[in-house]
Every structure is written in C-alpha cells, then in structure tokens.
Coordinates of C-alpha atoms in Angstrom, one line a residue:
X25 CA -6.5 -62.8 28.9
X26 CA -6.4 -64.2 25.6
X27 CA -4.6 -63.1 22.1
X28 CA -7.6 -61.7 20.6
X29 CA -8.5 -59.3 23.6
X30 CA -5.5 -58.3 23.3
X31 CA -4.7 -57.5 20.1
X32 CA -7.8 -55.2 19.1
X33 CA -6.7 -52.4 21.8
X34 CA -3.6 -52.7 19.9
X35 CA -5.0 -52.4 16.2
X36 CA -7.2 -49.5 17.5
X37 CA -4.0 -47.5 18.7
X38 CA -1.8 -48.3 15.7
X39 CA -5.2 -46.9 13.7
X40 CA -5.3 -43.9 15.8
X41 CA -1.5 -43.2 15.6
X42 CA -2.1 -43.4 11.5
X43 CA -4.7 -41.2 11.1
X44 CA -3.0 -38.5 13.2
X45 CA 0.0 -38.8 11.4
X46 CA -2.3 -38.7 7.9
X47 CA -3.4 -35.3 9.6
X48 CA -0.3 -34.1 10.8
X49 CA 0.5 -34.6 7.2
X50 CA -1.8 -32.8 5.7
X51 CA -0.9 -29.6 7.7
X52 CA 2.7 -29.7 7.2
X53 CA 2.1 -29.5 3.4
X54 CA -0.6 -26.6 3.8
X55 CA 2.2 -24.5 5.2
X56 CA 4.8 -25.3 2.4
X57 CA 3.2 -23.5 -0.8
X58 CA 5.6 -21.3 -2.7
X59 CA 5.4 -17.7 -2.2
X60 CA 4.1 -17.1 -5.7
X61 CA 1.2 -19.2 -5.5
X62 CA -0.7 -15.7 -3.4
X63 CA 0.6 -13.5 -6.2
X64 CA -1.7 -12.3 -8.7
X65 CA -1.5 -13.5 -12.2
X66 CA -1.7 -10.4 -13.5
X67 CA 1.2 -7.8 -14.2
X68 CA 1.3 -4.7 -12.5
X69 CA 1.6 -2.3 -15.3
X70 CA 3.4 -0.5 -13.1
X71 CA 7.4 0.3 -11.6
X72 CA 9.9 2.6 -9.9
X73 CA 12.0 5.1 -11.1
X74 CA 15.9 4.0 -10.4
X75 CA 17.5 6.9 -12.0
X76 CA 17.0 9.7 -14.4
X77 CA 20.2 10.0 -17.1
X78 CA 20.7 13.5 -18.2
X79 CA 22.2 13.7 -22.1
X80 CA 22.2 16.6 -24.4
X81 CA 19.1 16.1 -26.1
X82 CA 16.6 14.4 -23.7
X83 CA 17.1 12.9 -20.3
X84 CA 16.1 9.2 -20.1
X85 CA 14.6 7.8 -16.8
X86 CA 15.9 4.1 -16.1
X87 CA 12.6 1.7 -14.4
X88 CA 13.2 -1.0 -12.1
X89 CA 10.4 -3.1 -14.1
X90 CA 10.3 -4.3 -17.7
X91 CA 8.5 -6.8 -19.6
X92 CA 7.9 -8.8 -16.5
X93 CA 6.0 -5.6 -15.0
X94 CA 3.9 -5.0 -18.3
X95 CA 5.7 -2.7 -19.9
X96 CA 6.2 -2.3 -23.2
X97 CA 8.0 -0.4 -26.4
X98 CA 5.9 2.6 -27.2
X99 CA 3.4 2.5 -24.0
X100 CA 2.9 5.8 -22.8
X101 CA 3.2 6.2 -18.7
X102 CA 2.3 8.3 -16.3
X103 CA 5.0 9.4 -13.3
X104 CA 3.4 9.8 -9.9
X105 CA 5.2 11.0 -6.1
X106 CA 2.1 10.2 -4.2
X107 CA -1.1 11.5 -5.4
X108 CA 0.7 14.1 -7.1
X109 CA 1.3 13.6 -11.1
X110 CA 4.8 14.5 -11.7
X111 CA 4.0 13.8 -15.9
X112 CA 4.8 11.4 -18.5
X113 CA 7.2 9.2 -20.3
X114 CA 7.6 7.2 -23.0
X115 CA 9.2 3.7 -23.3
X116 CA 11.8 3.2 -25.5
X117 CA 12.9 -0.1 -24.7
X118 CA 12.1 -2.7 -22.6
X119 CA 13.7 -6.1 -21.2
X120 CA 12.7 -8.7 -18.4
X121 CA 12.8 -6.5 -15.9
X122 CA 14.3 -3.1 -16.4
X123 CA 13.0 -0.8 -19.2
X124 CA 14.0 3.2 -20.2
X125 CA 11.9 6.2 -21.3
X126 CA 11.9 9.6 -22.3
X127 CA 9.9 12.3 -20.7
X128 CA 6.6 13.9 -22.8
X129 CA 5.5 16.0 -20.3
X130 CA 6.7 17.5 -16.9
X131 CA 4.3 19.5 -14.5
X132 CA 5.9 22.9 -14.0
X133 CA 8.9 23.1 -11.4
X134 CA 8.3 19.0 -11.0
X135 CA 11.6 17.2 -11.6
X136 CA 11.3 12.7 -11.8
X137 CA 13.5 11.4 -9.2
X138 CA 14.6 7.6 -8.0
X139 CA 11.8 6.2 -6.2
X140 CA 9.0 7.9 -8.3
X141 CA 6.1 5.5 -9.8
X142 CA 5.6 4.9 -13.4
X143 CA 1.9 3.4 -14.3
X144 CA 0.9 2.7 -17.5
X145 CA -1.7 5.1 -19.0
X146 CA -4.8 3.8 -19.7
X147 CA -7.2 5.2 -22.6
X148 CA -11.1 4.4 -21.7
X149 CA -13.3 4.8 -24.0
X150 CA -17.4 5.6 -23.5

C-alpha cells in the first residue's frame, strides 16, 4: 500500500468532517437570534390599565405603556374590557413606558379598572 493510496481516503474524511461542521455551524447560529428580531417594528398604539387614582377633581388612570407603546401627550384613547367600550381618556403625560390620562367619557354604570385596554383612537377620513 503506498503513501498516496493512503492519504486520499484520509483528505476525503477530514473534507467530510469540515463541511459537517461548516453545517453544524450554520444551525447552531439559526437558533441564536435575539428575541426582538420576530417583533414587529411597529408600536402598538396600545396598553394596560395599572390603576385608576381617584382626586377631587378628576380621577387619573395610570398605563403600563408610554412612549415606547405609541402614546403620546394629547392623543385621545379609547378603554376597552373585551369587546365591550368602557370610554375614553385623554393623555396627559407620557414617558418611556408608563404614561397617565384623564377620563372624557365613561359608558353608563362602566367603571376603568387594572387590566383594562387603552388603544389609541384613530380618525379615518373618506
């Protein structure tokens, strides 16, 4: 048996073992992408009610989303349980990611409690 015989078997394994681990490779760092790479771009224009702060002349509902979320000072937004429409707030003030508001309209015998959803309002025009 000479050297060259020899040899190629052993240049086509150490080929082999290469490309598999070029492969092998390749999957390992499909499965490492950061979470926010599937998140959408897009805000949600939308978060939850974390409390509601009674005071004498207007009670203010506290969100668990802010600027982050797509709120913003002055956007009007509507409070939903469900399908149901609960009514409308106001926001006052916003920051990364909490923001507060003050009711504009409540549907009769409704009350906004924690866990309620504030969406923006959106005006379409024809």
């Amino acid at each position: 048996m000479s050297f060259a015989s020899t040899y190629r078997p052993i240049k086509l394994f150490c080929l082999l073992a290469l490309s598999g681990a070029v492969l092998s490779g390749s999957i390992v760092v499909e499965n490492e992408r950061p979470n926010f790479v599937k998140e959408s771009i897009f805000s949600p224009n939308t978060a939850t009610v974390a409390s509601v702060v009674p005071s004498l002349n207007a009670d203010i509902v506290v969100l668990d989303g802010g600027l982050e979320q797509g709120l913003r000072h002055g956007m009007v937004c509507s409070i939903n349980r469900g399908f149901l429409s609960i009514g409308e707030l106001i926001i006052i003030e916003s920051r990364s990611d909490c923001s507060a508001g003050l009711i504009l309209e409540l549907a009769e015998d409704a009350t906004i409690q924690t866990g309620d959803i504030a969406r923006v309002k959106v005006i379409t025009t024809s």
